[in-house]
Coordinates of N, CA and C in Angstrom, one line a residue:
Chain F
M1 N -10.0 -16.5 -0.5 CA -10.5 -18.0 -1.4 C -11.7 -17.9 -0.1
E2 N -12.0 -18.4 -0.7 CA -13.9 -19.1 0.4 C -13.5 -20.2 0.4
G3 N -13.5 -21.0 1.5 CA -13.3 -22.5 2.5 C -11.9 -22.7 2.6
S4 N -10.9 -21.4 2.5 CA -10.2 -21.7 3.5 C -10.1 -21.0 4.2
V5 N -9.2 -21.5 4.9 CA -9.6 -21.1 6.4 C -8.4 -20.1 7.3
A6 N -8.4 -18.4 7.5 CA -7.3 -17.6 7.9 C -6.8 -17.5 8.9
Q7 N -6.0 -17.1 9.4 CA -5.6 -16.6 10.4 C -6.0 -14.7 11.1
G8 N -5.5 -14.7 12.5 CA -5.8 -13.0 12.5 C -6.7 -12.8 12.6
G9 N -8.2 -13.2 12.7 CA -9.1 -13.2 12.6 C -9.9 -12.1 11.0
P10 N -11.1 -11.2 11.3 CA -11.6 -11.1 10.4 C -10.7 -10.3 9.2
V11 N -11.2 -10.5 7.5 CA -10.5 -9.5 7.1 C -10.8 -8.3 6.1
P12 N -10.8 -7.2 7.1 CA -11.3 -5.8 6.3 C -11.8 -5.4 4.7
D13 N -12.0 -4.9 4.6 CA -12.7 -3.9 3.0 C -11.1 -3.4 3.1
T14 N -10.8 -3.2 1.6 CA -10.0 -2.2 1.1 C -10.4 -1.2 0.3
L15 N -10.7 -0.3 0.4 CA -10.4 0.7 -1.0 C -9.2 1.4 -1.2
K16 N -8.7 1.7 -1.9 CA -7.8 2.5 -2.3 C -8.0 3.9 -3.4
I17 N -7.6 4.7 -2.7 CA -7.4 6.7 -3.1 C -6.5 6.3 -3.9
V18 N -5.5 6.8 -4.9 CA -4.9 7.6 -5.5 C -4.5 8.5 -5.3
V19 N -2.7 8.7 -5.2 CA -2.7 10.5 -5.1 C -1.4 10.7 -7.3
A20 N -1.7 11.3 -7.2 CA -0.7 11.4 -9.1 C -1.0 13.3 -8.9
G21 N 0.5 12.9 -9.5 CA 0.4 14.5 -9.4 C 1.8 14.8 -10.7
G22 N 2.1 16.3 -11.2 CA 3.4 16.0 -11.5 C 4.7 15.5 -10.4
F23 N 5.4 15.8 -11.0 CA 7.4 15.3 -10.7 C 7.4 16.3 -9.4
G24 N 7.7 15.9 -7.6 CA 8.1 17.7 -7.4 C 7.0 18.0 -6.6
A25 N 5.2 17.3 -6.8 CA 4.3 18.5 -6.7 C 4.2 17.4 -5.6
G26 N 4.8 16.8 -4.1 CA 4.9 16.3 -2.8 C 3.4 15.6 -2.6
K27 N 3.3 14.3 -3.7 CA 2.7 13.3 -3.3 C 2.6 12.8 -1.5
T28 N 4.1 12.8 -2.1 CA 5.0 12.0 -0.7 C 4.4 12.1 0.8
T29 N 4.4 13.7 0.4 CA 4.5 14.8 1.2 C 2.8 14.3 2.4
L30 N 1.7 14.4 0.9 CA 0.5 13.7 1.6 C 0.4 12.5 1.6
V31 N 1.2 11.2 1.5 CA 0.2 10.3 2.0 C 1.3 10.0 2.7
S32 N 3.0 10.3 3.9 CA 3.6 10.2 4.7 C 2.3 10.8 6.2
A33 N 1.8 12.4 5.1 CA 0.9 13.4 6.7 C -0.6 12.3 6.9
L34 N -1.5 11.6 5.8 CA -2.1 11.9 5.6 C -2.8 9.9 7.0
S35 N -1.3 9.0 6.5 CA -1.5 7.8 6.9 C -1.0 7.4 8.5
E36 N -2.1 6.6 8.5 CA -1.9 6.1 10.7 C -0.9 5.3 11.0
V37 N -0.1 4.5 9.9 CA 1.0 4.4 10.0 C 1.7 4.7 9.6
E38 N 3.4 4.9 9.3 CA 5.1 5.5 9.7 C 4.7 4.9 7.4
S39 N 3.9 5.8 7.0 CA 4.2 5.4 5.0 C 5.5 4.7 4.7
L40 N 4.9 3.6 3.7 CA 5.3 3.3 3.5 C 6.5 2.8 1.9
H41 N 7.1 3.2 1.5 CA 7.7 3.3 0.1 C 9.3 3.0 0.2
T42 N 8.9 3.3 -1.1 CA 11.1 2.6 -2.0 C 10.8 4.5 -2.5
E43 N 11.9 5.5 -1.8 CA 12.3 6.1 -2.9 C 14.2 6.2 -2.9
E44 N 14.6 6.7 -4.4 CA 15.6 6.1 -4.5 C 16.5 7.8 -5.0
V45 N 17.8 7.6 -4.3 CA 18.3 9.3 -4.4 C 18.2 9.4 -5.7
M46 N 17.6 10.4 -6.0 CA 18.5 11.0 -7.6 C 20.4 11.2 -7.5
T47 N 20.2 10.7 -8.8 CA 22.1 10.7 -8.7 C 21.8 11.5 -10.7
S48 N 23.5 12.0 -11.2 CA 23.3 13.3 -11.8 C 22.7 11.7 -13.5
E49 N 22.8 11.0 -13.0 CA 21.3 10.2 -13.9 C 20.6 10.9 -14.6
S50 N 19.9 11.7 -13.7 CA 18.0 12.6 -13.3 C 18.6 13.7 -14.3
V51 N 20.1 14.1 -14.0 CA 19.7 15.0 -15.3 C 19.8 15.5 -16.5
G52 N 18.5 17.0 -16.1 CA 18.5 17.2 -17.8 C 16.8 16.1 -17.9
V53 N 17.1 14.6 -17.4 CA 15.4 13.8 -17.2 C 15.1 14.3 -16.7
D54 N 14.5 14.6 -15.1 CA 14.5 14.8 -14.3 C 13.9 16.9 -15.0
D55 N 13.1 17.4 -14.9 CA 12.5 19.2 -15.0 C 12.5 19.5 -13.2
L56 N 14.2 20.0 -12.7 CA 13.7 20.1 -11.8 C 13.7 22.3 -11.5
D57 N 12.9 23.0 -12.4 CA 12.9 24.4 -12.0 C 11.8 24.5 -11.0
G58 N 12.7 25.2 -10.0 CA 11.4 25.1 -8.9 C 11.7 24.2 -7.3
V59 N 12.4 23.0 -7.7 CA 12.3 22.0 -6.9 C 13.7 21.9 -6.6
E60 N 14.6 22.8 -6.8 CA 16.0 23.0 -7.3 C 16.4 22.0 -5.6
G61 N 15.7 21.6 -4.3 CA 16.0 21.9 -3.3 C 16.0 20.0 -2.9
K62 N 14.8 19.5 -4.1 CA 15.1 17.6 -4.3 C 16.1 16.5 -4.2
T63 N 15.8 16.5 -3.4 CA 17.2 15.6 -3.4 C 17.1 13.8 -3.4
T64 N 15.4 13.7 -3.3 CA 15.3 12.1 -3.5 C 13.8 12.7 -4.7
T65 N 14.0 11.2 -5.2 CA 12.6 11.2 -5.9 C 11.5 9.5 -6.3
T66 N 10.5 9.7 -6.3 CA 10.2 8.2 -5.5 C 10.5 7.1 -7.0
V67 N 10.1 6.3 -7.1 CA 10.9 5.7 -7.8 C 10.1 3.9 -8.4
A68 N 8.9 4.3 -6.9 CA 8.0 2.8 -6.9 C 7.0 3.8 -6.8
L69 N 6.4 2.8 -5.8 CA 4.9 4.3 -5.2 C 5.1 4.4 -3.9
D70 N 4.7 5.0 -3.9 CA 4.0 5.4 -1.8 C 2.9 5.0 -1.7
F71 N 3.3 4.4 -0.4 CA 1.3 3.6 0.0 C 1.2 4.4 1.8
G72 N 0.1 4.9 2.3 CA -0.4 4.9 3.6 C -1.8 4.2 3.9
R73 N -1.8 4.1 5.0 CA -3.0 3.2 5.1 C -4.5 4.0 6.4
I74 N -5.5 3.8 5.8 CA -6.3 4.2 6.9 C -6.8 3.5 7.2
T75 N -7.1 4.0 8.7 CA -8.9 2.4 9.0 C -10.3 3.0 9.2
L76 N -10.3 3.2 8.4 CA -12.3 4.0 9.3 C -13.0 3.1 10.5
D77 N -12.7 1.6 10.0 CA -13.5 1.4 11.2 C -12.5 -0.2 11.3
G78 N -12.6 -1.2 11.7 CA -13.0 -2.4 12.1 C -13.1 -3.2 10.6
S79 N -13.4 -2.9 10.0 CA -14.2 -3.8 8.6 C -13.8 -2.6 7.9
T80 N -12.7 -1.4 7.6 CA -12.9 -1.0 6.7 C -11.2 -0.1 6.5
V81 N -10.9 -0.1 5.9 CA -9.3 0.0 5.4 C -9.0 1.1 4.4
V82 N -8.6 1.9 4.0 CA -8.9 2.5 3.2 C -6.8 3.1 2.2
Y83 N -6.3 2.5 1.8 CA -4.8 2.6 1.8 C -4.9 3.5 0.3
L84 N -4.0 4.9 0.8 CA -3.7 5.6 -0.6 C -2.8 5.3 -1.4
F85 N -2.6 4.8 -2.3 CA -1.3 5.6 -3.4 C -0.9 6.3 -4.4
G86 N 0.2 6.4 -3.8 CA 1.3 8.1 -4.6 C 1.6 7.1 -6.0
T87 N 1.1 7.6 -6.1 CA 1.7 7.1 -8.0 C 3.4 7.8 -7.9
P88 N 4.3 7.4 -9.2 CA 5.7 8.2 -9.9 C 5.1 8.5 -10.4
G89 N 5.8 10.2 -9.7 CA 6.2 10.9 -11.1 C 5.7 12.4 -12.2
Q90 N 7.1 10.8 -12.2 CA 7.6 11.1 -14.1 C 6.9 10.3 -14.8
R91 N 7.2 10.9 -16.4 CA 6.1 10.3 -17.1 C 6.7 9.0 -17.8
R92 N 8.0 9.0 -17.1 CA 8.8 7.0 -17.6 C 7.7 6.3 -16.8
F93 N 6.9 6.6 -15.3 CA 6.9 5.6 -14.4 C 5.0 5.2 -15.2
S94 N 4.6 6.0 -15.9 CA 2.9 6.2 -15.6 C 2.5 3.9 -16.3
F95 N 3.2 3.5 -16.4 CA 2.8 2.3 -17.6 C 2.1 1.6 -15.9
M96 N 3.1 2.3 -14.6 CA 2.4 2.3 -12.9 C 0.9 2.3 -12.6
W97 N 0.7 3.6 -13.4 CA -0.8 4.5 -12.9 C -2.2 3.6 -13.7
E98 N -1.8 2.9 -14.5 CA -3.5 1.2 -14.6 C -3.2 1.0 -13.7
E99 N -2.4 0.1 -12.8 CA -2.6 -0.5 -11.9 C -3.0 -0.9 -10.8
L100 N -2.2 1.0 -10.5 CA -2.1 1.6 -9.6 C -4.4 2.1 -10.0
A101 N -4.2 2.5 -10.5 CA -6.0 3.4 -11.1 C -6.9 2.1 -11.3
Q102 N -6.4 1.1 -11.3 CA -7.4 -0.2 -11.1 C -8.4 -0.6 -9.6
G103 N -10.0 0.0 -10.0 CA -10.5 -0.3 -8.4 C -10.7 0.8 -7.4
A104 N -9.8 1.6 -8.2 CA -9.7 2.5 -7.9 C -10.8 3.6 -6.9
L105 N -11.5 4.3 -5.4 CA -12.4 4.6 -5.0 C -12.4 5.9 -6.0
G106 N -11.4 6.8 -5.9 CA -10.7 8.3 -6.5 C -9.3 8.6 -7.0
A107 N -9.5 9.8 -7.2 CA -8.1 10.1 -6.9 C -7.6 11.4 -6.1
V108 N -6.2 11.6 -6.3 CA -6.5 13.5 -6.1 C -5.2 13.4 -6.9
V109 N -5.1 14.8 -7.6 CA -4.4 15.5 -8.8 C -3.6 15.9 -7.6
L110 N -2.0 16.4 -7.2 CA -1.4 17.6 -7.0 C -1.1 18.3 -7.9
A111 N -1.2 19.5 -7.7 CA -0.8 20.5 -9.7 C 0.6 21.7 -8.3
D112 N 1.4 21.6 -8.3 CA 2.2 23.0 -8.0 C 2.3 24.6 -8.7
T113 N 1.9 25.3 -8.2 CA 1.4 25.9 -9.0 C 2.2 27.2 -10.3
R114 N 3.3 26.4 -9.6 CA 4.6 26.7 -10.6 C 5.0 26.4 -11.5
R115 N 4.3 25.8 -11.6 CA 4.5 24.0 -13.0 C 3.6 23.6 -12.5
L116 N 2.1 24.2 -12.7 CA 1.1 23.1 -13.5 C 1.0 22.6 -14.5
A117 N 1.4 23.4 -15.7 CA 1.7 22.0 -16.8 C 1.4 20.2 -16.3
D118 N 2.6 20.1 -14.6 CA 3.1 19.1 -14.9 C 1.9 18.4 -14.8
S119 N 1.4 18.8 -14.0 CA -0.1 17.6 -13.4 C -1.3 17.3 -14.9
F120 N -1.0 17.7 -15.8 CA -1.6 17.2 -17.1 C -1.9 16.4 -17.0
D121 N -0.6 15.8 -17.1 CA -0.3 14.2 -18.3 C -1.7 13.8 -17.0
A122 N -2.0 13.7 -15.6 CA -1.9 12.8 -14.7 C -3.6 12.6 -14.8
I123 N -3.5 14.9 -15.2 CA -5.2 15.0 -14.9 C -6.0 13.9 -16.1
D124 N -5.4 14.2 -17.8 CA -5.9 13.6 -18.9 C -6.0 11.8 -18.6
F125 N -5.2 11.5 -17.5 CA -5.5 10.0 -17.4 C -6.4 9.8 -16.7
F126 N -7.1 10.5 -16.0 CA -8.1 9.6 -15.1 C -9.5 10.0 -16.1
E127 N -9.2 11.9 -16.5 CA -10.7 12.3 -17.6 C -11.0 11.5 -18.1
S128 N -9.6 11.3 -18.7 CA -10.2 9.8 -20.8 C -10.3 8.5 -19.0
R129 N -10.5 8.2 -18.1 CA -11.2 7.1 -17.8 C -12.6 7.1 -17.4
G130 N -13.2 8.4 -17.6 CA -15.0 8.7 -17.5 C -14.7 9.6 -15.2
C131 N -13.2 9.8 -15.1 CA -13.6 10.4 -14.0 C -14.0 12.0 -13.6
R132 N -14.9 12.7 -13.0 CA -15.1 13.6 -12.9 C -14.3 14.2 -11.7
S133 N -13.7 15.8 -12.2 CA -12.5 16.2 -11.8 C -13.4 16.7 -10.7
W134 N -12.9 17.7 -9.5 CA -13.6 18.5 -9.1 C -12.2 19.6 -8.6
W135 N -12.0 20.4 -9.3 CA -10.7 21.6 -8.0 C -10.9 22.0 -7.6
R136 N -9.3 22.3 -6.3 CA -10.1 22.8 -5.3 C -8.6 23.8 -5.4
Chain X
M1 N -2.9 -5.2 -5.7 CA -2.4 -4.5 -4.9 C -2.5 -4.2 -4.0
T2 N -3.4 -4.3 -4.2 CA -4.3 -4.2 -3.2 C -5.6 -5.3 -2.1
S3 N -4.5 -6.2 -2.8 CA -5.4 -7.6 -2.8 C -4.3 -8.3 -0.7
Q4 N -5.6 -8.3 0.1 CA -5.0 -9.1 0.7 C -4.5 -10.5 1.6
V5 N -2.9 -10.7 2.6 CA -2.6 -12.1 2.7 C -2.9 -12.1 3.7
V6 N -2.7 -13.4 4.1 CA -2.9 -14.4 5.0 C -2.0 -15.4 5.9
V7 N -1.6 -16.0 7.1 CA -1.2 -16.9 6.8 C -2.2 -17.5 6.9
S8 N -2.1 -19.0 6.6 CA -3.2 -20.3 6.6 C -2.7 -20.4 7.6
S9 N -4.8 -21.2 8.4 CA -4.4 -22.0 9.2 C -3.5 -23.6 9.3
V10 N -2.8 -23.5 8.2 CA -2.1 -25.2 8.3 C -0.9 -25.1 8.5
E11 N -1.2 -26.6 9.0 CA 0.3 -26.7 9.5 C 1.7 -26.0 8.6
R12 N 2.5 -25.4 9.3 CA 3.3 -25.0 9.3 C 5.3 -26.2 8.2
R13 N 5.0 -25.8 7.0 CA 5.5 -26.3 6.9 C 7.9 -25.3 7.2
E14 N 9.0 -26.7 6.8 CA 9.6 -25.7 6.4 C 10.2 -24.4 5.5
V15 N 10.3 -23.3 5.3 CA 10.6 -23.7 4.4 C 11.5 -22.4 4.1
D16 N 12.3 -21.8 2.8 CA 12.5 -21.4 2.2 C 12.5 -19.9 3.0
P17 N 14.0 -18.9 4.0 CA 14.0 -18.0 4.6 C 13.3 -16.9 4.0
E18 N 13.4 -16.8 3.1 CA 13.2 -15.4 2.6 C 11.1 -15.1 2.4
L19 N 11.0 -16.9 2.0 CA 9.4 -17.2 2.3 C 8.9 -17.1 4.1
E20 N 9.8 -18.0 4.2 CA 9.8 -17.3 5.9 C 9.8 -15.8 6.4
L21 N 10.7 -15.1 5.8 CA 10.0 -13.4 6.0 C 8.5 -13.1 6.1
I22 N 8.5 -13.8 4.4 CA 7.3 -13.3 3.9 C 5.9 -13.6 5.1
L23 N 6.1 -15.2 5.2 CA 5.4 -15.8 6.7 C 5.3 -14.4 7.7
S24 N 6.1 -14.2 7.8 CA 6.2 -13.4 9.8 C 5.7 -12.3 9.3
L25 N 5.5 -12.1 8.2 CA 5.0 -9.7 7.8 C 3.0 -10.6 7.9
C26 N 3.1 -12.1 7.6 CA 1.4 -11.9 7.2 C 0.9 -12.8 8.2
V27 N 0.4 -12.4 9.5 CA 0.7 -13.2 10.7 C -1.0 -12.4 10.4
R28 N -0.9 -11.2 10.0 CA -2.8 -10.5 9.9 C -2.4 -9.9 8.4
P29 N -3.8 -9.9 8.0 CA -4.2 -10.1 6.9 C -3.3 -8.5 6.5
V30 N -2.9 -7.9 5.5 CA -2.1 -7.4 4.8 C -2.3 -7.5 3.7
S31 N -2.6 -6.0 3.5 CA -2.3 -6.2 1.5 C -0.7 -6.0 0.7
V32 N -1.2 -7.0 -0.1 CA 0.8 -6.9 -1.3 C 0.8 -6.0 -1.0
A33 N 1.3 -4.4 -1.2 CA 2.2 -3.6 -1.4 C 2.6 -3.6 -0.3
E34 N 1.5 -3.9 1.2 CA 2.7 -3.8 2.6 C 4.0 -5.0 2.7
V35 N 3.6 -5.7 2.5 CA 4.4 -7.0 2.4 C 5.6 -6.3 1.9
A36 N 5.4 -6.3 -0.2 CA 5.7 -6.3 -0.8 C 7.1 -5.0 0.1
S37 N 6.8 -3.1 0.3 CA 7.7 -3.4 1.5 C 8.4 -3.5 2.4
R38 N 7.5 -4.1 3.5 CA 8.6 -4.2 4.5 C 9.2 -5.3 4.2
S39 N 9.2 -6.2 3.4 CA 10.1 -7.0 3.2 C 11.3 -7.0 2.1
G40 N 11.6 -5.7 1.6 CA 11.8 -5.4 0.9 C 12.5 -5.9 -0.2
F41 N 11.7 -6.9 -1.1 CA 11.4 -7.3 -2.1 C 10.6 -6.8 -3.2
A42 N 10.3 -6.6 -4.7 CA 9.8 -6.1 -5.2 C 8.8 -5.9 -5.5
L43 N 8.1 -5.7 -6.0 CA 6.7 -5.8 -5.9 C 6.4 -7.2 -6.9
G44 N 7.5 -7.0 -8.5 CA 6.9 -7.9 -9.1 C 7.6 -10.1 -8.0
V45 N 8.4 -9.5 -8.1 CA 9.6 -10.8 -7.2 C 8.1 -11.5 -6.1
L46 N 7.8 -10.6 -4.9 CA 7.3 -10.8 -4.3 C 6.0 -11.4 -4.6
R47 N 4.8 -11.2 -5.6 CA 4.1 -11.7 -6.7 C 3.9 -12.7 -6.6
V48 N 5.7 -13.0 -7.4 CA 5.9 -14.7 -7.7 C 6.1 -15.4 -6.0
L49 N 6.5 -15.1 -5.1 CA 7.1 -15.4 -4.4 C 5.0 -15.6 -3.6
L50 N 5.0 -15.4 -3.8 CA 4.1 -14.7 -3.0 C 2.8 -16.1 -3.5
A51 N 2.8 -16.2 -4.8 CA 2.0 -17.5 -5.1 C 3.1 -18.9 -5.5
D52 N 3.8 -19.1 -5.2 CA 5.0 -20.1 -4.4 C 3.9 -20.7 -3.6
L53 N 3.8 -19.3 -1.9 CA 3.2 -19.6 -1.3 C 2.0 -20.6 -1.4
L54 N 1.5 -19.2 -2.1 CA -0.7 -19.8 -2.9 C -0.8 -20.5 -3.0
D55 N 0.5 -22.2 -3.9 CA -0.1 -23.2 -4.1 C 0.3 -24.4 -3.1
Q56 N 1.6 -23.8 -2.2 CA 1.6 -24.5 -1.0 C 0.6 -24.4 -0.1
G57 N -1.0 -23.5 -0.1 CA -1.6 -23.8 0.9 C -1.3 -22.5 1.4
L58 N -0.3 -22.3 1.9 CA 0.8 -21.9 3.0 C -0.2 -19.8 3.8
V59 N -0.6 -19.3 2.5 CA -1.4 -17.9 2.6 C -2.7 -18.0 1.4
V60 N -3.6 -17.0 2.0 CA -4.6 -17.0 1.8 C -4.7 -15.8 1.2
V61 N -5.5 -15.4 0.2 CA -5.7 -14.6 -0.9 C -6.9 -13.6 -0.7
H62 N -7.5 -12.1 -0.6 CA -8.7 -12.0 -0.2 C -8.3 -11.2 -1.1
T63 N -9.8 -11.2 -1.6 CA -8.9 -10.1 -2.7 C -11.1 -9.2 -2.1
S64 N -10.7 -7.9 -1.8 CA -12.2 -6.9 -2.1 C -12.7 -6.7 -2.3
D65 N -13.6 -7.2 -2.9 CA -15.6 -6.5 -3.3 C -15.6 -5.7 -4.7
W66 N -14.5 -4.4 -3.4 CA -14.8 -3.0 -4.1 C -13.5 -2.8 -5.1
E67 N -12.6 -4.2 -5.6 CA -12.8 -4.4 -6.6 C -13.1 -4.5 -8.5
R68 N -14.0 -5.1 -7.7 CA -15.2 -5.4 -9.1 C -16.4 -4.7 -9.2
Q69 N -16.5 -4.2 -8.0 CA -17.9 -3.1 -8.4 C -17.1 -2.2 -7.5
R70 N -18.7 -0.6 -8.2 CA -18.1 0.1 -6.8 C -19.3 0.3 -5.5
P71 N -18.7 0.8 -4.6 CA -18.4 0.8 -3.2 C -19.9 1.6 -3.5
D72 N -20.6 1.3 -1.9 CA -22.2 1.8 -1.5 C -22.2 3.1 -1.0
A73 N -22.8 4.2 -1.5 CA -23.2 5.1 -0.5 C -22.6 5.5 0.8
R74 N -23.3 4.7 1.7 CA -23.1 4.7 2.5 C -21.4 4.4 3.4
T75 N -20.4 3.5 2.6 CA -19.0 4.0 2.5 C -18.0 4.4 2.2
L76 N -19.0 5.1 0.9 CA -18.5 6.2 0.4 C -18.2 7.0 1.4
R77 N -20.1 7.6 2.2 CA -19.8 8.7 3.0 C -19.3 8.7 4.1
S78 N -18.5 7.1 4.8 CA -18.0 7.0 6.0 C -16.4 7.0 5.5
V79 N -15.7 7.3 4.5 CA -15.0 7.1 3.9 C -14.5 9.3 4.0
L80 N -15.0 9.8 2.9 CA -15.3 11.1 3.8 C -15.5 11.8 4.8
E81 N -16.9 11.1 5.7 CA -16.3 11.6 6.6 C -14.8 11.3 7.4
R82 N -14.5 10.1 7.7 CA -13.8 10.1 8.0 C -12.3 10.5 8.0
I83 N -12.3 11.1 5.9 CA -10.7 11.8 5.9 C -11.5 13.3 6.4
R84 N -13.0 14.1 6.5 CA -12.9 15.5 7.0 C -11.6 15.1 8.1
E85 N -11.9 14.5 9.1 CA -11.7 14.3 10.4 C -9.8 14.3 10.4
L86 N -9.6 13.9 9.9 CA -7.8 13.8 9.8 C -8.0 16.0 10.2

C-alpha cells in the first residue's frame, strides 16, 4: 500500500512456484527438502473416514495426508523470496489449485511411477492454463 | 496468499489477543500463508482478521508486482541458478 509506512525494513518481492501431483507423490517431502525454513503445513492424520476415498495402493505406509497446503521459502537475495506451495493431492481439494496457481512462476508436477495416472489431473490443470511442460 | 503483511508504524492500541498474536507474527514482512501457519488460524479466518487489522491501519499489505505481470528474464535466471545450487 503506497504512502503507508511499514516497519521491518524493505519488503522483498515474492515469487511463487506451485508443487502439484497425485495423492502421496511426495509433494510435502519436496517442499520440506527445499525450504530454508522449516516447511509450514497443515497436516491431518488420515482416519478411517478416508478408507475407500483415498487410494492407498502402493503407499500403504502413508498415515497422514495434507488437507490444507504446504509451503516453504527460498530467499534468493535480500530482495527476492520464492515461496513453494504444495497443493493438496486429492481431487476434492482441486478448488484450491486455482488460487494457488494465480500469479505463479511455474509448477512442478510430481508423479509416482507406480501410479502415473494420479498425476494426470494436475498435468491437465496446468496444461489447460497454457503451461508448457517439460518431462524429467 | 503470497501477499506480505507487516505491522505499520502507527501507534499501537490495545487489541484482542487473536489480533495481538497476528501482529506479533508480522513484525517483519511475512506472507499471509506463513502468518496462517504460524498462528494456527485457518487461512479464511486469518484473512478476515487481517482485514480487520488493515481497516484499523495496524498492518500494511504489499502485493508483489509479479502477481500482475510476468517476471523479467533476469529474475527468472536468478531463480533457476539458485534452485540449481540447492
